[in-house]
């Protein structure tokens, strides 16, 4: 099965990161929580996201990792589940080293037993697109 749509970031709340012992690297590391809203013909809902990145805003170089807890509907089936995604950028428009997976065992209600993957794409106008390729029992 497939579901797709767009999302907007409703809130982005950075949190101080003070690892012990401190480690100095070439890119600053940050942590934030986010709320996102999803909409589309086959995807509606919201998510709570834990986001971390090592990133240089000016150069557009770095990587991120995100764990999301989604609740809503995929292809008309309502419930909740977790998914994880990550990617890297080297200053250009392309994303590399991408990973996207639905967390096994995390589905509830009509999404119980969900498995699969998906992906993200950001268009030149800044629209964030998301899709899920998933199976249900």
CSV table of C-alpha atoms in Angstrom, one decimal:
chain,number,residue,atom,x,y,z
A,1,UNK,CA,0.0,0.0,0.0
A,2,UNK,CA,1.1,3.6,-0.5
A,3,UNK,CA,0.1,6.9,1.1
A,4,UNK,CA,1.5,10.3,0.4
A,5,UNK,CA,1.0,14.0,1.2
A,6,UNK,CA,2.8,17.1,2.4
A,7,UNK,CA,3.7,18.3,5.9
A,8,UNK,CA,4.3,21.5,7.7
A,9,UNK,CA,6.4,22.1,10.8
A,10,UNK,CA,4.0,23.7,13.3
A,11,UNK,CA,6.6,24.0,16.1
A,12,UNK,CA,10.4,23.6,16.4
A,13,UNK,CA,11.8,23.8,19.9
A,14,UNK,CA,15.6,23.5,20.3
A,15,UNK,CA,17.0,22.0,23.5
A,16,UNK,CA,20.4,22.6,24.9
A,17,UNK,CA,22.8,19.7,24.4
A,18,UNK,CA,25.7,19.3,26.8
A,19,UNK,CA,27.3,15.9,26.3
A,20,UNK,CA,29.7,14.7,29.0
A,21,UNK,CA,32.5,14.7,28.4
A,22,UNK,CA,32.2,17.5,25.7
A,23,UNK,CA,33.5,16.6,22.3
A,24,UNK,CA,34.5,19.4,19.8
A,25,UNK,CA,33.7,18.5,16.2
A,26,UNK,CA,33.7,20.5,12.9
A,27,UNK,CA,29.9,20.9,13.0
A,28,UNK,CA,27.7,21.9,15.9
A,29,UNK,CA,25.2,19.3,17.1
A,30,UNK,CA,21.7,20.3,18.1
A,31,UNK,CA,18.6,18.6,19.4
A,32,UNK,CA,15.0,19.7,19.1
A,33,UNK,CA,11.4,18.6,19.4
A,34,UNK,CA,9.0,19.3,16.6
A,35,UNK,CA,5.3,19.0,15.9
A,36,UNK,CA,4.3,18.4,12.2
A,37,UNK,CA,0.9,18.4,10.5
A,38,UNK,CA,0.3,16.1,7.5
A,39,UNK,CA,-2.2,16.4,4.7
A,40,UNK,CA,-3.0,14.8,1.4
A,41,UNK,CA,-5.5,12.6,-0.3
A,42,UNK,CA,-4.1,9.4,1.3
A,43,UNK,CA,-2.4,10.9,4.4
A,44,UNK,CA,-3.7,13.0,7.2
A,45,UNK,CA,-2.5,13.5,10.8
A,46,UNK,CA,0.2,14.9,13.1
A,47,UNK,CA,3.4,13.8,14.6
A,48,UNK,CA,5.6,14.5,17.6
A,49,UNK,CA,9.3,14.4,16.5
A,50,UNK,CA,12.6,14.1,18.3
A,51,UNK,CA,15.2,15.7,15.9
A,52,UNK,CA,19.0,15.8,16.1
A,53,UNK,CA,21.5,17.2,13.6
A,54,UNK,CA,25.1,18.0,13.0
A,55,UNK,CA,24.7,20.9,10.6
A,56,UNK,CA,26.2,24.1,9.3
A,57,UNK,CA,23.3,26.4,8.3
A,58,UNK,CA,25.4,28.7,6.1
A,59,UNK,CA,27.1,26.0,4.0
A,60,UNK,CA,24.1,23.6,4.0
A,61,UNK,CA,26.3,20.7,5.0
A,62,UNK,CA,25.5,18.0,7.6
A,63,UNK,CA,23.2,15.2,8.6
A,64,UNK,CA,20.1,14.7,10.7
A,65,UNK,CA,18.3,11.8,12.4
A,66,UNK,CA,14.6,12.0,13.4
A,67,UNK,CA,12.2,9.7,15.3
A,68,UNK,CA,8.5,10.5,14.8
A,69,UNK,CA,5.4,9.4,16.5
A,70,UNK,CA,2.6,9.7,14.0
A,71,UNK,CA,-1.2,9.6,14.6
A,72,UNK,CA,-3.7,9.9,11.9
A,73,UNK,CA,-4.7,8.0,8.8
A,74,UNK,CA,-2.9,6.3,6.0
A,75,UNK,CA,-5.0,5.2,3.0
A,76,UNK,CA,-8.1,5.6,5.2
A,77,UNK,CA,-6.8,3.5,8.1
A,78,UNK,CA,-6.6,5.3,11.4
A,79,UNK,CA,-4.1,4.7,14.2
A,80,UNK,CA,-0.6,5.6,15.3
A,81,UNK,CA,3.0,4.3,14.7
A,82,UNK,CA,6.6,5.4,14.9
A,83,UNK,CA,9.0,6.0,12.0
A,84,UNK,CA,12.6,7.0,11.8
A,85,UNK,CA,14.4,8.8,9.0
A,86,UNK,CA,17.8,10.4,8.3
A,87,UNK,CA,19.7,12.0,5.5
A,88,UNK,CA,22.9,14.0,4.7
A,89,UNK,CA,23.5,17.1,2.5
A,90,UNK,CA,26.8,18.3,1.1
A,91,UNK,CA,25.8,21.9,0.3
A,92,UNK,CA,23.8,21.1,-2.8
A,93,UNK,CA,20.1,20.5,-3.3
A,94,UNK,CA,20.4,16.7,-3.2
A,95,UNK,CA,19.9,14.5,-0.2
A,96,UNK,CA,22.1,11.5,0.3
A,97,UNK,CA,22.6,8.5,2.7
A,98,UNK,CA,18.9,8.5,3.2
A,99,UNK,CA,17.2,6.1,5.6
A,100,UNK,CA,13.4,5.8,6.2
A,101,UNK,CA,11.7,3.0,8.1
A,102,UNK,CA,8.5,2.3,10.0
A,103,UNK,CA,9.4,1.0,13.4
A,104,UNK,CA,8.2,-2.7,13.7
A,105,UNK,CA,5.7,-3.3,16.4
A,106,UNK,CA,4.8,0.3,16.9
A,107,UNK,CA,1.4,0.4,15.1
A,108,UNK,CA,-2.0,0.8,16.9
A,109,UNK,CA,-5.7,0.5,16.1
A,110,UNK,CA,-6.2,0.0,12.3
A,111,UNK,CA,-2.4,0.5,11.8
A,112,UNK,CA,-1.4,-2.3,14.2
A,113,UNK,CA,1.2,-4.6,12.5
A,114,UNK,CA,2.2,-1.9,10.0
A,115,UNK,CA,5.7,-2.4,8.4
A,116,UNK,CA,7.4,-0.6,5.6
A,117,UNK,CA,9.5,2.3,4.5
A,118,UNK,CA,9.0,5.6,2.7
A,119,UNK,CA,10.8,8.9,1.9
A,120,UNK,CA,10.9,12.6,1.9
A,121,UNK,CA,11.5,15.2,-0.8
A,122,UNK,CA,11.7,19.0,-0.5
A,123,UNK,CA,10.8,20.9,-3.7
A,124,UNK,CA,12.4,24.1,-4.8
A,125,UNK,CA,9.5,26.1,-3.4
A,126,UNK,CA,10.1,24.6,0.1
A,127,UNK,CA,7.2,22.2,0.1
A,128,UNK,CA,7.9,19.1,2.1
A,129,UNK,CA,6.6,15.9,0.5
A,130,UNK,CA,6.4,12.5,2.3
A,131,UNK,CA,5.3,9.0,1.3
A,132,UNK,CA,4.9,5.7,2.9
A,133,UNK,CA,5.2,2.3,1.2
A,134,UNK,CA,3.6,0.0,3.8
A,135,UNK,CA,2.0,-3.4,4.5
A,136,UNK,CA,-0.7,-4.3,7.0
A,137,UNK,CA,-1.8,-7.7,8.1
